[in-house]
Short mmCIF file of C-alpha atoms and ligand atoms in Angstrom, two decimals:
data_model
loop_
_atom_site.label_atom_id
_atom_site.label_comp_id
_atom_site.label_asym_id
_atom_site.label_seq_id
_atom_site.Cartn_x
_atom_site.Cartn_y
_atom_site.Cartn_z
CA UNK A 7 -39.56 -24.34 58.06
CA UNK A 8 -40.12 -26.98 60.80
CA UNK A 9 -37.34 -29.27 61.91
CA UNK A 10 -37.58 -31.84 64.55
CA UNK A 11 -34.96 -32.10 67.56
CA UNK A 12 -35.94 -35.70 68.03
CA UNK A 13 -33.58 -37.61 66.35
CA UNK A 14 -34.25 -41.05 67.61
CA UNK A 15 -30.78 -42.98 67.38
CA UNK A 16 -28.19 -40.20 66.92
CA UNK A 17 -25.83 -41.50 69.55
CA UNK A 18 -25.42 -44.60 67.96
CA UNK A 19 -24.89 -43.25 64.58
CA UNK A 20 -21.27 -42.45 63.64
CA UNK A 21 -19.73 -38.92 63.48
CA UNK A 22 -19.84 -39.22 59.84
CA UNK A 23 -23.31 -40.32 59.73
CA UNK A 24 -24.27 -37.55 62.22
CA UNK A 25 -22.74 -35.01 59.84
CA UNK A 26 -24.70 -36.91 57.04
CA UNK A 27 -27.53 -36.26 59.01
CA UNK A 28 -27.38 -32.77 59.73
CA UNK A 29 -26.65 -31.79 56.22
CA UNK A 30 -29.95 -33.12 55.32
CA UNK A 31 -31.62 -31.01 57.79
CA UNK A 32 -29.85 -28.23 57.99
CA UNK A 33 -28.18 -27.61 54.60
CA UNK A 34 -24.94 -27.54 55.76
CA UNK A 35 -22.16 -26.79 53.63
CA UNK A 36 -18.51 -28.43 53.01
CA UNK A 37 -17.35 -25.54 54.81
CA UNK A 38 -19.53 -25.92 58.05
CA UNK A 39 -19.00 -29.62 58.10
CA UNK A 40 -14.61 -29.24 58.22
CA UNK A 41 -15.13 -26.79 60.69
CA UNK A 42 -16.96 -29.52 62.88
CA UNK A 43 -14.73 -32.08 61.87
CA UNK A 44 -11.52 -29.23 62.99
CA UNK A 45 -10.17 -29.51 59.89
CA UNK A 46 -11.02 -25.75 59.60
CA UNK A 47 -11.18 -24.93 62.77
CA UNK A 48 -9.93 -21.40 64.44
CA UNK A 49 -7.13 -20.45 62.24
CA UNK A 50 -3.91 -18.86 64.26
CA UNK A 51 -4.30 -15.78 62.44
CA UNK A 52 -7.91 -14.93 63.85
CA UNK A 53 -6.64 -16.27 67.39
CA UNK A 54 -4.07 -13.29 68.04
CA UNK A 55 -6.84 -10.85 66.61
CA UNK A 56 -8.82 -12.13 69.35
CA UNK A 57 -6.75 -12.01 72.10
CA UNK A 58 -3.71 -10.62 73.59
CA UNK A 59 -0.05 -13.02 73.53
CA UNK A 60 -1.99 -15.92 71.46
CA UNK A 61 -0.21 -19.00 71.11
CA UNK A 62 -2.76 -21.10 69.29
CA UNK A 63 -5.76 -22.70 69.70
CA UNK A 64 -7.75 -24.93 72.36
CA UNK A 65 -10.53 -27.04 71.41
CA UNK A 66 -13.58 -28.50 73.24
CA UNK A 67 -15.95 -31.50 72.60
CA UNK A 68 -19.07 -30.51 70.59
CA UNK A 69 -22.73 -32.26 71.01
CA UNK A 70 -25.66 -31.39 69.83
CA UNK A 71 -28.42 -30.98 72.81
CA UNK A 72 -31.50 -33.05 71.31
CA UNK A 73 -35.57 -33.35 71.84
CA UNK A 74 -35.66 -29.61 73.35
CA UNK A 75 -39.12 -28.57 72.01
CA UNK A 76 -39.92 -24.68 73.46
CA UNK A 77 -43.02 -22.98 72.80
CA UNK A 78 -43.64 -25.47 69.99
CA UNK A 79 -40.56 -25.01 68.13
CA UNK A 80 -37.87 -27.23 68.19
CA UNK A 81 -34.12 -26.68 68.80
CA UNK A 82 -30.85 -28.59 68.08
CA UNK A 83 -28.65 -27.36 70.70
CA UNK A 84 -25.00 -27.16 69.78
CA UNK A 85 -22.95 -27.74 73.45
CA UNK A 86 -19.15 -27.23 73.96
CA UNK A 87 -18.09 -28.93 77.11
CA UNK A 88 -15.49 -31.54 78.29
CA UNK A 89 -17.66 -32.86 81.33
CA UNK A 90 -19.19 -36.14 80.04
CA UNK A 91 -23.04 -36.57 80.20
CA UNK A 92 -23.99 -32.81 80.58
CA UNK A 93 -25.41 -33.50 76.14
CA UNK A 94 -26.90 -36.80 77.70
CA UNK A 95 -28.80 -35.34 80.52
CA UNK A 96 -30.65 -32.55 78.40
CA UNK A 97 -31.23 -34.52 76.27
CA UNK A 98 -32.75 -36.96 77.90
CA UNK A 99 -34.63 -34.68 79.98
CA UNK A 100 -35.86 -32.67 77.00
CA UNK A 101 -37.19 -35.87 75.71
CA UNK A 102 -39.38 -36.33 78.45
CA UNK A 103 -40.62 -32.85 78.83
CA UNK A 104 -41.66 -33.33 74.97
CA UNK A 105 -43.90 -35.73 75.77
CA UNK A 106 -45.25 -33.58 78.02
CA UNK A 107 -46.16 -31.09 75.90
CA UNK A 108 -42.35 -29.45 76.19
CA UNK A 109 -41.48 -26.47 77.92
CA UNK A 110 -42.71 -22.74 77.71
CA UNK A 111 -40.09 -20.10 78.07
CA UNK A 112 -40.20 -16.18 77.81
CA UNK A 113 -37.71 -13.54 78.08
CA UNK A 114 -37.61 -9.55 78.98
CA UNK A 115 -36.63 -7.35 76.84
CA UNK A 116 -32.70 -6.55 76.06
CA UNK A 117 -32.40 -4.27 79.13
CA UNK A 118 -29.27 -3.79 80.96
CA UNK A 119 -27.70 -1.25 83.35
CA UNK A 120 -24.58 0.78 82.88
CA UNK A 121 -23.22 1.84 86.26
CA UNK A 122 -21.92 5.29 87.00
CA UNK A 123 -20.46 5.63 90.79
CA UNK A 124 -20.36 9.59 92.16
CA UNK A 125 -18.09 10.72 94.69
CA UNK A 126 -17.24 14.19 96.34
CA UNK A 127 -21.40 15.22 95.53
CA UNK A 128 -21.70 17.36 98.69
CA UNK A 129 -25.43 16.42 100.01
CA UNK A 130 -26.73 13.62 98.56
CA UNK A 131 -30.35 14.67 98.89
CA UNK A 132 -29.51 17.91 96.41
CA UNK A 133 -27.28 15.80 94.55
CA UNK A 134 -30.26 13.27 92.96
CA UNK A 135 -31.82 16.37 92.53
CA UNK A 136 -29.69 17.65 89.86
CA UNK A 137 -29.11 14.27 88.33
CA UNK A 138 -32.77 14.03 87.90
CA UNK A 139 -33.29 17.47 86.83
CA UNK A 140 -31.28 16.87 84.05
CA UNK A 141 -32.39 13.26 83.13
CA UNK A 142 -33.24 14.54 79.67
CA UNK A 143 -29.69 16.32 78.77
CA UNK A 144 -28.20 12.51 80.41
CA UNK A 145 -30.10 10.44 78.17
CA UNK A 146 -29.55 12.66 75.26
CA UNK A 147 -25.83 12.60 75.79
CA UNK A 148 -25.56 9.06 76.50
CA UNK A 149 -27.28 7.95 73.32
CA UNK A 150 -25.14 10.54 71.46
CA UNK A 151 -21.86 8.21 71.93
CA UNK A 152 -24.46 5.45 69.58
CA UNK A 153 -27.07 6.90 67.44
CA UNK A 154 -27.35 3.96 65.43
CA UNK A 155 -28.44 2.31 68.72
CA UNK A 156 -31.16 4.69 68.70
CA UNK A 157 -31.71 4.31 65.39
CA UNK A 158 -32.60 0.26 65.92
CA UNK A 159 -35.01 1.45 68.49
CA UNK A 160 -32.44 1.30 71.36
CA UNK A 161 -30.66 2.94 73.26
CA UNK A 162 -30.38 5.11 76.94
CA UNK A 163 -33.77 4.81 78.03
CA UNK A 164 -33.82 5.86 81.65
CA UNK A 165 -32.09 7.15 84.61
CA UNK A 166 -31.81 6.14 87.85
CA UNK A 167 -29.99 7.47 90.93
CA UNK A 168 -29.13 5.22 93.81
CA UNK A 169 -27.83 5.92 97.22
CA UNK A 170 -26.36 3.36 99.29
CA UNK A 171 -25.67 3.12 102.87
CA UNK A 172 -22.90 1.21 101.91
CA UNK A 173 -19.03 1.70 103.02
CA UNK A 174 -18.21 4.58 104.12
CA UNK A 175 -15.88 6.72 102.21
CA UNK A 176 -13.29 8.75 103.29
CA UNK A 177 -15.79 11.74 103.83
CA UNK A 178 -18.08 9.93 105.21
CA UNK A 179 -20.28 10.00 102.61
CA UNK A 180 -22.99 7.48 101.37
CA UNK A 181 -22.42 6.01 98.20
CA UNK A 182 -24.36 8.06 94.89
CA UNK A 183 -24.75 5.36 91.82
CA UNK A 184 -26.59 6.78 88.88
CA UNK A 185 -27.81 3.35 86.70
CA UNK A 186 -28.17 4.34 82.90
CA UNK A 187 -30.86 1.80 81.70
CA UNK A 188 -29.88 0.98 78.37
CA UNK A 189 -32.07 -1.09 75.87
CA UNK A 190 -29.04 -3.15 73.63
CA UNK A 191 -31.00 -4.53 71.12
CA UNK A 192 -29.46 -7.93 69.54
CA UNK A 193 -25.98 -7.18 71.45
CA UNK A 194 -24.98 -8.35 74.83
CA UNK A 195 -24.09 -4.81 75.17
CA UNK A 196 -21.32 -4.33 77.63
CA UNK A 197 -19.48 -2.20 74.94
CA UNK A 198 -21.67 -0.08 74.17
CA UNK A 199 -22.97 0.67 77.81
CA UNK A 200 -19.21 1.83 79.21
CA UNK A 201 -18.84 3.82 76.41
CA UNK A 202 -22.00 5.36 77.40
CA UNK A 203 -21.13 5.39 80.87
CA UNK A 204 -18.03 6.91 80.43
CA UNK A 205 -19.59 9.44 78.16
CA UNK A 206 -21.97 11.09 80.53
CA UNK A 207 -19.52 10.63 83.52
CA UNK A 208 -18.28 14.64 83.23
CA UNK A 209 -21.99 15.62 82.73
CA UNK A 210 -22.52 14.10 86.26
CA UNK A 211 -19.59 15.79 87.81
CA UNK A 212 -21.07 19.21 86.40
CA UNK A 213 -24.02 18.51 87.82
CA UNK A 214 -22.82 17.96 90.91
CA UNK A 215 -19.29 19.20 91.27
CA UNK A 216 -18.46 15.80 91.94
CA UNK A 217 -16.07 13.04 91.26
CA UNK A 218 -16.96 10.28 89.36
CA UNK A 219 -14.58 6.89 89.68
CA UNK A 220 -15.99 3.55 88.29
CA UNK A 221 -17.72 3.71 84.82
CA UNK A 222 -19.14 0.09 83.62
CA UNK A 223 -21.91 -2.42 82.87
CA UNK A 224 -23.45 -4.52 85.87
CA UNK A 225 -23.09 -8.36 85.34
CA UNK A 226 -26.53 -8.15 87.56
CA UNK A 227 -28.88 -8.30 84.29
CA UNK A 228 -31.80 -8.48 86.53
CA UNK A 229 -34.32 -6.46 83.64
CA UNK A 230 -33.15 -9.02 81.30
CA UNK A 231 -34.52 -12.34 83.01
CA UNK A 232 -35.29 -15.38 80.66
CA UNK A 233 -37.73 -17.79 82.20
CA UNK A 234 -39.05 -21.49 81.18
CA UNK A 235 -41.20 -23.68 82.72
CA UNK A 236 -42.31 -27.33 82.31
CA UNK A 237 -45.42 -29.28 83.67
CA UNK A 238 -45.04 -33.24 83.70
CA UNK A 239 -48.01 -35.84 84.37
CA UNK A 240 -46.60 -37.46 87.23
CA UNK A 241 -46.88 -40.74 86.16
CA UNK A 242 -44.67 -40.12 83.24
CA UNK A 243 -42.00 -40.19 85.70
CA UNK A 244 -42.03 -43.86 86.68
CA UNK A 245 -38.37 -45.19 86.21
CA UNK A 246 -36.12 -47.42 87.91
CA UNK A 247 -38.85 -49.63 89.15
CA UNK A 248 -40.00 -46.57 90.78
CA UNK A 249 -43.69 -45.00 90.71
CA UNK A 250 -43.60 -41.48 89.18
CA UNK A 251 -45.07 -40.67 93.01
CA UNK A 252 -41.78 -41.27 94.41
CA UNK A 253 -39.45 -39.99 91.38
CA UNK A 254 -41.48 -36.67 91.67
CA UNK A 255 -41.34 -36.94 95.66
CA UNK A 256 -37.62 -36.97 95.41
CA UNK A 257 -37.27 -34.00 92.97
CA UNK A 258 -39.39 -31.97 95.04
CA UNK A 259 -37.33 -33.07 98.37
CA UNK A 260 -33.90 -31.91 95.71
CA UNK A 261 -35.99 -28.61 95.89
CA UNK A 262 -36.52 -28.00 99.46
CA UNK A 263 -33.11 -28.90 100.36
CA UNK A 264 -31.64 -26.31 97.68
CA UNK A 265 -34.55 -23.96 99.12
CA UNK A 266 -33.39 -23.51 102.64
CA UNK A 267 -29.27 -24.62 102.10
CA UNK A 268 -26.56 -22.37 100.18
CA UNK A 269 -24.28 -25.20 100.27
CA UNK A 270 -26.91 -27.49 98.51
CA UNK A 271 -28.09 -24.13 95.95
CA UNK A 272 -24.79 -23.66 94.60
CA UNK A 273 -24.65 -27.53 93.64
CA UNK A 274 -28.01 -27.21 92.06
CA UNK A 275 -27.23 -23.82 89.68
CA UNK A 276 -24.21 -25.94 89.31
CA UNK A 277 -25.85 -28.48 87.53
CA UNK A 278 -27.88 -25.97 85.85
CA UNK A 279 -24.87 -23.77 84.34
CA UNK A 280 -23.74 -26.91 82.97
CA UNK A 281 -25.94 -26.98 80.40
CA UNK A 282 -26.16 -23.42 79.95
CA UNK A 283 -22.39 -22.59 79.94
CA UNK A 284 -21.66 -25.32 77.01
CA UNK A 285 -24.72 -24.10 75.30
CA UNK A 286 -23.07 -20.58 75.83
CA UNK A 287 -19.63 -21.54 74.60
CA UNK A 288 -20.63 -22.67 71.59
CA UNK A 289 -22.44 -19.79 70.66
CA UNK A 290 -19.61 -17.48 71.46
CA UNK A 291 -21.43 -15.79 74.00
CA UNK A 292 -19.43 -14.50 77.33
CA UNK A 293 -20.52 -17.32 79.57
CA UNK A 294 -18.51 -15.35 82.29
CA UNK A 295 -21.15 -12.39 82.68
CA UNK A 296 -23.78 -15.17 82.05
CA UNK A 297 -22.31 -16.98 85.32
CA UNK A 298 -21.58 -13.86 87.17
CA UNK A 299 -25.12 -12.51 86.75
CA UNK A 300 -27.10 -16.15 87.27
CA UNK A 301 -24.93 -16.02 91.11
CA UNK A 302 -25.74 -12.45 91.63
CA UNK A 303 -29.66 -12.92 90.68
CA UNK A 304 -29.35 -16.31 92.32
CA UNK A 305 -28.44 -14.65 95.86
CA UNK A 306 -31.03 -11.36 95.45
CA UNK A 307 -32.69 -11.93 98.65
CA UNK A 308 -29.47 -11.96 101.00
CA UNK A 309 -29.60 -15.84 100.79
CA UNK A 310 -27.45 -17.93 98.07
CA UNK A 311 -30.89 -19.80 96.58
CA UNK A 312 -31.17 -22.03 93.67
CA UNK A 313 -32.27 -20.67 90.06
CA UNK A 314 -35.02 -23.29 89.64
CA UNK A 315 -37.41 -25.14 91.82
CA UNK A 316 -39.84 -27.92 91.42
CA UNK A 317 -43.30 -28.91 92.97
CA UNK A 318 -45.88 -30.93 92.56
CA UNK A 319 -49.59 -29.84 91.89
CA UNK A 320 -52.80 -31.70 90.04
CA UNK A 321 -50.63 -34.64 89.22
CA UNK A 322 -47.97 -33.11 87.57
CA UNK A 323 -44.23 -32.14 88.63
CA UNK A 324 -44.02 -28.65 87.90
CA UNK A 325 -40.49 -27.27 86.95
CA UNK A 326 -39.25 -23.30 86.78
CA UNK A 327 -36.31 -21.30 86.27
CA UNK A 328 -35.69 -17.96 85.69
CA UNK A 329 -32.12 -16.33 85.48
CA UNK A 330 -30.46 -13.00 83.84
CA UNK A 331 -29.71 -13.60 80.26
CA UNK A 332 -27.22 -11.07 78.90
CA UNK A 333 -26.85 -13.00 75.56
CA UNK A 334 -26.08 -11.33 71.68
CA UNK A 335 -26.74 -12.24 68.26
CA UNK A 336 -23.81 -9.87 67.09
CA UNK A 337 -20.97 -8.22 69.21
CA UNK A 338 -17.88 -10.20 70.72
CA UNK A 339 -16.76 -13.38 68.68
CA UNK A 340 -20.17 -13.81 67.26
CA UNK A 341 -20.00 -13.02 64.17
CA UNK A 342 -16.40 -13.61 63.51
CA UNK A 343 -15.68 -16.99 65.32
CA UNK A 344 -16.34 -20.07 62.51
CA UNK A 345 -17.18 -22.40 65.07
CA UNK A 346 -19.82 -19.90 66.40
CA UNK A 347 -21.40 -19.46 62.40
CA UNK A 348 -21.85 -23.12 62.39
CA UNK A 349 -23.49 -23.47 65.86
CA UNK A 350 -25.88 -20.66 65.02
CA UNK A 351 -27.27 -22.31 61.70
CA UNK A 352 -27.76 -25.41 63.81
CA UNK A 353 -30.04 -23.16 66.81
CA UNK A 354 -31.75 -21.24 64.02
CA UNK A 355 -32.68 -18.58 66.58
CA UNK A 356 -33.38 -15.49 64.64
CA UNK A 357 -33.06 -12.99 68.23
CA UNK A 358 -30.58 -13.07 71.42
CA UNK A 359 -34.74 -12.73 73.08
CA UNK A 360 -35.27 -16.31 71.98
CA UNK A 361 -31.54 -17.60 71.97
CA UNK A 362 -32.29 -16.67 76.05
CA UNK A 363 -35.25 -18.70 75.93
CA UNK A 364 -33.67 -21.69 74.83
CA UNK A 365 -30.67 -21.88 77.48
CA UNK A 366 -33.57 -21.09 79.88
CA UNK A 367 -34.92 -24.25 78.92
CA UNK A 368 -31.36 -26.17 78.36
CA UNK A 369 -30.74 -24.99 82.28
CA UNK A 370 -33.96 -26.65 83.43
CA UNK A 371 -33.78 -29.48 81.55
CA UNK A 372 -30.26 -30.20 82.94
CA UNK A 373 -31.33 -29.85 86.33
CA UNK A 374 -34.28 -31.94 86.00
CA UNK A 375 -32.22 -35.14 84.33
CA UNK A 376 -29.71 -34.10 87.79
CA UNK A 377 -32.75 -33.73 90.53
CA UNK A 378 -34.94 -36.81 89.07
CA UNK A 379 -31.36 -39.07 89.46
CA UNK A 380 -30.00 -37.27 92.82
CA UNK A 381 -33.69 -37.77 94.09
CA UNK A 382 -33.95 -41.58 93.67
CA UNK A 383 -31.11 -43.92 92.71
CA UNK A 384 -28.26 -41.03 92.91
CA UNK A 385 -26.21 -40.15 89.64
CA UNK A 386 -22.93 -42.17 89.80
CA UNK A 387 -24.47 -45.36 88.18
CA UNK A 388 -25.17 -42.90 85.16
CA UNK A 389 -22.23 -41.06 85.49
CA UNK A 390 -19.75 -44.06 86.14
CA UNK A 391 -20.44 -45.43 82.47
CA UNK A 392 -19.54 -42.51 81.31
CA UNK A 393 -16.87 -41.92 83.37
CA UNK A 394 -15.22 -45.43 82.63
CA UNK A 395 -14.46 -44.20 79.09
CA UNK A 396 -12.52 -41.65 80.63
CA UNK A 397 -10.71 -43.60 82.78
CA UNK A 398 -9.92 -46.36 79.86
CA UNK A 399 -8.81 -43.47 77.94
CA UNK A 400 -6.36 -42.10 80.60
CA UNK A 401 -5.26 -45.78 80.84
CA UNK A 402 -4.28 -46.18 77.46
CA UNK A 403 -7.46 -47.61 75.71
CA UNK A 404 -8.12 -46.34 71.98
CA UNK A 405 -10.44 -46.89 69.30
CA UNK A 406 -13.25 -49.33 69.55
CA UNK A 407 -11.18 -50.42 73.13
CA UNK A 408 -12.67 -47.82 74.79
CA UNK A 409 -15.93 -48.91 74.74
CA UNK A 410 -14.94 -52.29 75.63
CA UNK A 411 -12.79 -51.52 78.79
CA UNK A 412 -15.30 -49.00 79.88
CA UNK A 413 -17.88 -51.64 79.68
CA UNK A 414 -15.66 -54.09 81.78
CA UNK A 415 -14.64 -51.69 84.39
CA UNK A 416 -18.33 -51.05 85.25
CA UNK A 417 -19.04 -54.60 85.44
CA UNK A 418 -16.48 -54.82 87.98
CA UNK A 419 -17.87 -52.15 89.47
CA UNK A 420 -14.23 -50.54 90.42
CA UNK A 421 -14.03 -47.61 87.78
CA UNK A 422 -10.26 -47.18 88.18
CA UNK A 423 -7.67 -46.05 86.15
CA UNK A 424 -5.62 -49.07 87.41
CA UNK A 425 -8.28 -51.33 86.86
CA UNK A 426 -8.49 -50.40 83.42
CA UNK A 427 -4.29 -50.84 83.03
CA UNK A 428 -4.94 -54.30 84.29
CA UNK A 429 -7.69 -55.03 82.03
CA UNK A 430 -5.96 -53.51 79.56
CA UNK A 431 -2.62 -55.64 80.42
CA UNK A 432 -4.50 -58.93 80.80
CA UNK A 433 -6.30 -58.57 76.77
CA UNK A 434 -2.92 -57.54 75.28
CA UNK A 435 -1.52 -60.87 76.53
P1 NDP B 507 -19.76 -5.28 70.53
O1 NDP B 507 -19.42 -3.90 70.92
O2 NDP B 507 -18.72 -6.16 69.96
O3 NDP B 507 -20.97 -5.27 69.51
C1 NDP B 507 -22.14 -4.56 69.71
C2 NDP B 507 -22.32 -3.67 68.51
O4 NDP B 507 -22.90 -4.38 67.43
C3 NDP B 507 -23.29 -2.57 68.78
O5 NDP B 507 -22.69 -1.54 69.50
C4 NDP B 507 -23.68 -2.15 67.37
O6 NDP B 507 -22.72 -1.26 66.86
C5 NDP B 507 -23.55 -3.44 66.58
N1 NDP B 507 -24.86 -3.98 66.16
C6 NDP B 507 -25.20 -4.38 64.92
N2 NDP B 507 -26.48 -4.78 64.86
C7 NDP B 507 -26.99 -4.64 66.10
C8 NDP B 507 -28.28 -4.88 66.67
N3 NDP B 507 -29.30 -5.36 65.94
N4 NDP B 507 -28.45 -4.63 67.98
C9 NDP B 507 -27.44 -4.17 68.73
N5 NDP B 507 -26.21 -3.90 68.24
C10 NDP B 507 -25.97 -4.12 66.93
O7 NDP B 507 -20.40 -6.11 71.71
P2 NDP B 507 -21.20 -5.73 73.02
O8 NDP B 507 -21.34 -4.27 73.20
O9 NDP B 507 -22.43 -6.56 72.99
O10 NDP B 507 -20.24 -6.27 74.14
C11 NDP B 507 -20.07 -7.66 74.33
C12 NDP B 507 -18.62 -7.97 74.53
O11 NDP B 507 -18.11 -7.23 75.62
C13 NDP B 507 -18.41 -9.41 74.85
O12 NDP B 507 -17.42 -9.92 74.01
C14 NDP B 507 -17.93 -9.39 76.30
O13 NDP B 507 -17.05 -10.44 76.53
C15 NDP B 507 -17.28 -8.05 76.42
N6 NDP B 507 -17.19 -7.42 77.73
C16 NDP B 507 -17.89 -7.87 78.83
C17 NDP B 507 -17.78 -7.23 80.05
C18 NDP B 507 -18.61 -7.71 81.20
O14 NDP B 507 -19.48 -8.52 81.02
N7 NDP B 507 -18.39 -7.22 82.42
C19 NDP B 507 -16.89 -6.07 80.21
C20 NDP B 507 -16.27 -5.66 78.99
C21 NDP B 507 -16.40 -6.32 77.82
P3 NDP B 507 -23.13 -0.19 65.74
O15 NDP B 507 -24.29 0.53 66.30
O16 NDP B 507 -21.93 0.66 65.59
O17 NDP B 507 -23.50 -0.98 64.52
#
């Protein structure tokens, strides 16, 4: 059933009333409600099934992403992060591409590459040959290690040899690098794809009396690209006693200078994997091989460029990213982390197709709310309120203090953490 995402008012509601909230729209239980509260958070037992030497726990802030609206469905974003107004920004930004008309998104399908590196071949030439000769006996081996893969309608679905005049080995040969191309389904897949890799590796030494060394996924997911797009009336921009003209001017400038300058790109995709990383964390995806794959893709032409650009055409800004997605609705933590359980029932994403869709969307909307503010009036005056409860907090403030001191140290305009002790000193007296 429908749901909206704009909830007009939810950051002034309490958490309590926030909870209140969601349980009316989302049904959620006493259970899903203690885990957000941490009363039932990660137990310790779980923990050191997860992971190796575990000590404990380690918790993050969670926000719910509002007003994202994507192919006329709308989304309540769940976002782990500590970095304060990443929740703010796409959400604010998603409220304006709403109006809009919100944004359109599509993915690829779940394909992903398993790399197999040859050595010791003999002539390369004869080599790739043999390897594709035998494509049939490869895939049929491969998907042998996961018939039930198969069975979903996955699976090993091609071959491909690559040789690279990269570094040269010992015997001077070029490098050989067969790429299984492996459909994964709902699953991020990098489990399933070594053990496929390292299950045909001794049919590719027989083929080619070879020696085969690495045997693993590539974090380059670049036949698994989620794209979303946005297209804003210029004059919707207007803010800050600015004409939309110049707001839109300034994003496309934030564009161009990402365009043509690495050090400027890997600010921008910054800004964008901050809203795609939280989104990522709390749905217990492995925002490492989502970060490692955005950079790779990011840099596919030789130059570092940025994931999403902006221009202006018929009176409208027009906004696009597109970025490997290698994301899973089972596999990993997913279905065993709480946390994770909760944060799906408040996506409602029924594929890991669509759940790429909407951090597509959550990584352009974060980059618009950074290029509309770094374009005109620059971000610290939104980012110093924020800030300033940090600092209070650092400085001792608690409870409804916080708010107070932040408030004051912005109004002085010097958001220090010795400001605040003074502030702090000076009401206690
Ligand atoms: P898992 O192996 O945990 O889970 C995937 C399995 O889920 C499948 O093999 C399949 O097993 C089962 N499954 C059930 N339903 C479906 C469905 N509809 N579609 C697909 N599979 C289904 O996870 P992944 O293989 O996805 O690997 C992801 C994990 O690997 C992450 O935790 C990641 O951190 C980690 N990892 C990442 C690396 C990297 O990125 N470089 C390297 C190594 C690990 P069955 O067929 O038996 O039911």
């Amino acid at each position: 059933e429908s749901l909206t995402s704009r909830l007009s008012g939810f950051h002034k509601l309490s958490m309590v009333e926030r909870h209140e909230k969601l349980s009316q729209m989302l049904g959620l239980d006493e259970m899903d409600l203690a885990q957000l509260q941490g009363i039932s958070a990660l137990q310790p037992g779980l923990a050191n099934k997860m992971i190796e030497n575990a000590v404990g726990t380690f918790s993050l802030p969670l926000g719910l992403g509002l007003n994202l609206q994507i192919n006329g469905r709308d989304y309540l974003v769940p976002m782990a992060v500590e970095e304060p107004s990443v929740v703010a920004a796409v959400s604010f930004a998603s409220k304006i591409v709403r109006e809009a008309g919100g944004f359109s998104a599509e993915a690829d399908d779940p394909i992903m590459i398993g790399q197999v590196q040859l050595t010791r071949y003999g002539d390369p030439t004869e080599a790739t040959k043999r390897i594709v000769a035998a494509k049939e006996a490869l895939l049929a081996l491969a998907n042998s290690f996961h018939p039930s893969m198969v069975k979903r309608g996955g699976g090993c679905k091609d071959i491909e040899v690559r040789v690279l005049p990269a570094p040269e080995g010992p015997r001077g040969e070029p490098l050989l690098v067969v790429h299984l191309i492996i459909d994964t389904q709902e699953a991020m897949g990098a489990n399933l794809i070594n053990t496929m890799a390292e299950g045909v590796a001794p049919l590719l030494e027989q083929l080619t009396g070879g020696k085969v060394f690495l045997r693993i996924l590539s974090n380059l997911a670049d036949r698994r690209l989620a794209r979303a797009t946005c297209r804003i009336p210029v004059e919707m921009l207007a803010d800050f006693d600015m004409p939309g003209e110049s707001i839109a001017e300034g994003i496309y400038q934030a564009s161009r200078f990402a365009l043509a300058d690495p050090y400027r790109a890997a600010t921008h995709n910054k800004g964008i994997m901050n809203g795609i990383d939280s989104a990522a964390i709390a749905a217990g995806q492995d925002w490492r091989a989502i970060e490692a794959g955005a950079h790779a893709f990011a840099c596919r032409d030789g130059q570092y460029r940025p994931l999403s650009t902006w221009h202006v055409e018929d009176g409208h800004l027009i906004g696009r990213i597109e970025l490997p997605m290698a994301l899973g609705m089972v596999g990993g933590p997913i279905k065993i982390h709480p946390g994770v359980q909760v944060a799906m029932k408040i996506l409602r994403v029924e594929s890991a197709r669509e759940l790429s869709m909407v951090f597509a969307a959550v990584g352009l909307a974060q980059n618009f709310a950074a290029v509309r503010a770094l374009g005109s009036v620059g971000i610290q005056k939104g980012h110093m309120a924020m800030h300033a409860r940090c600092v209070a907090v650092t400085a001792g403030a608690r409870g409804d203090w916080v708010e107070k001191i932040a408030e004051l140290l912005v109004t002085a305009g010097h958001v220090k953490v010795e400001k605040a002790r003074e502030i702090i000193d000076s009401l206690s007296e």
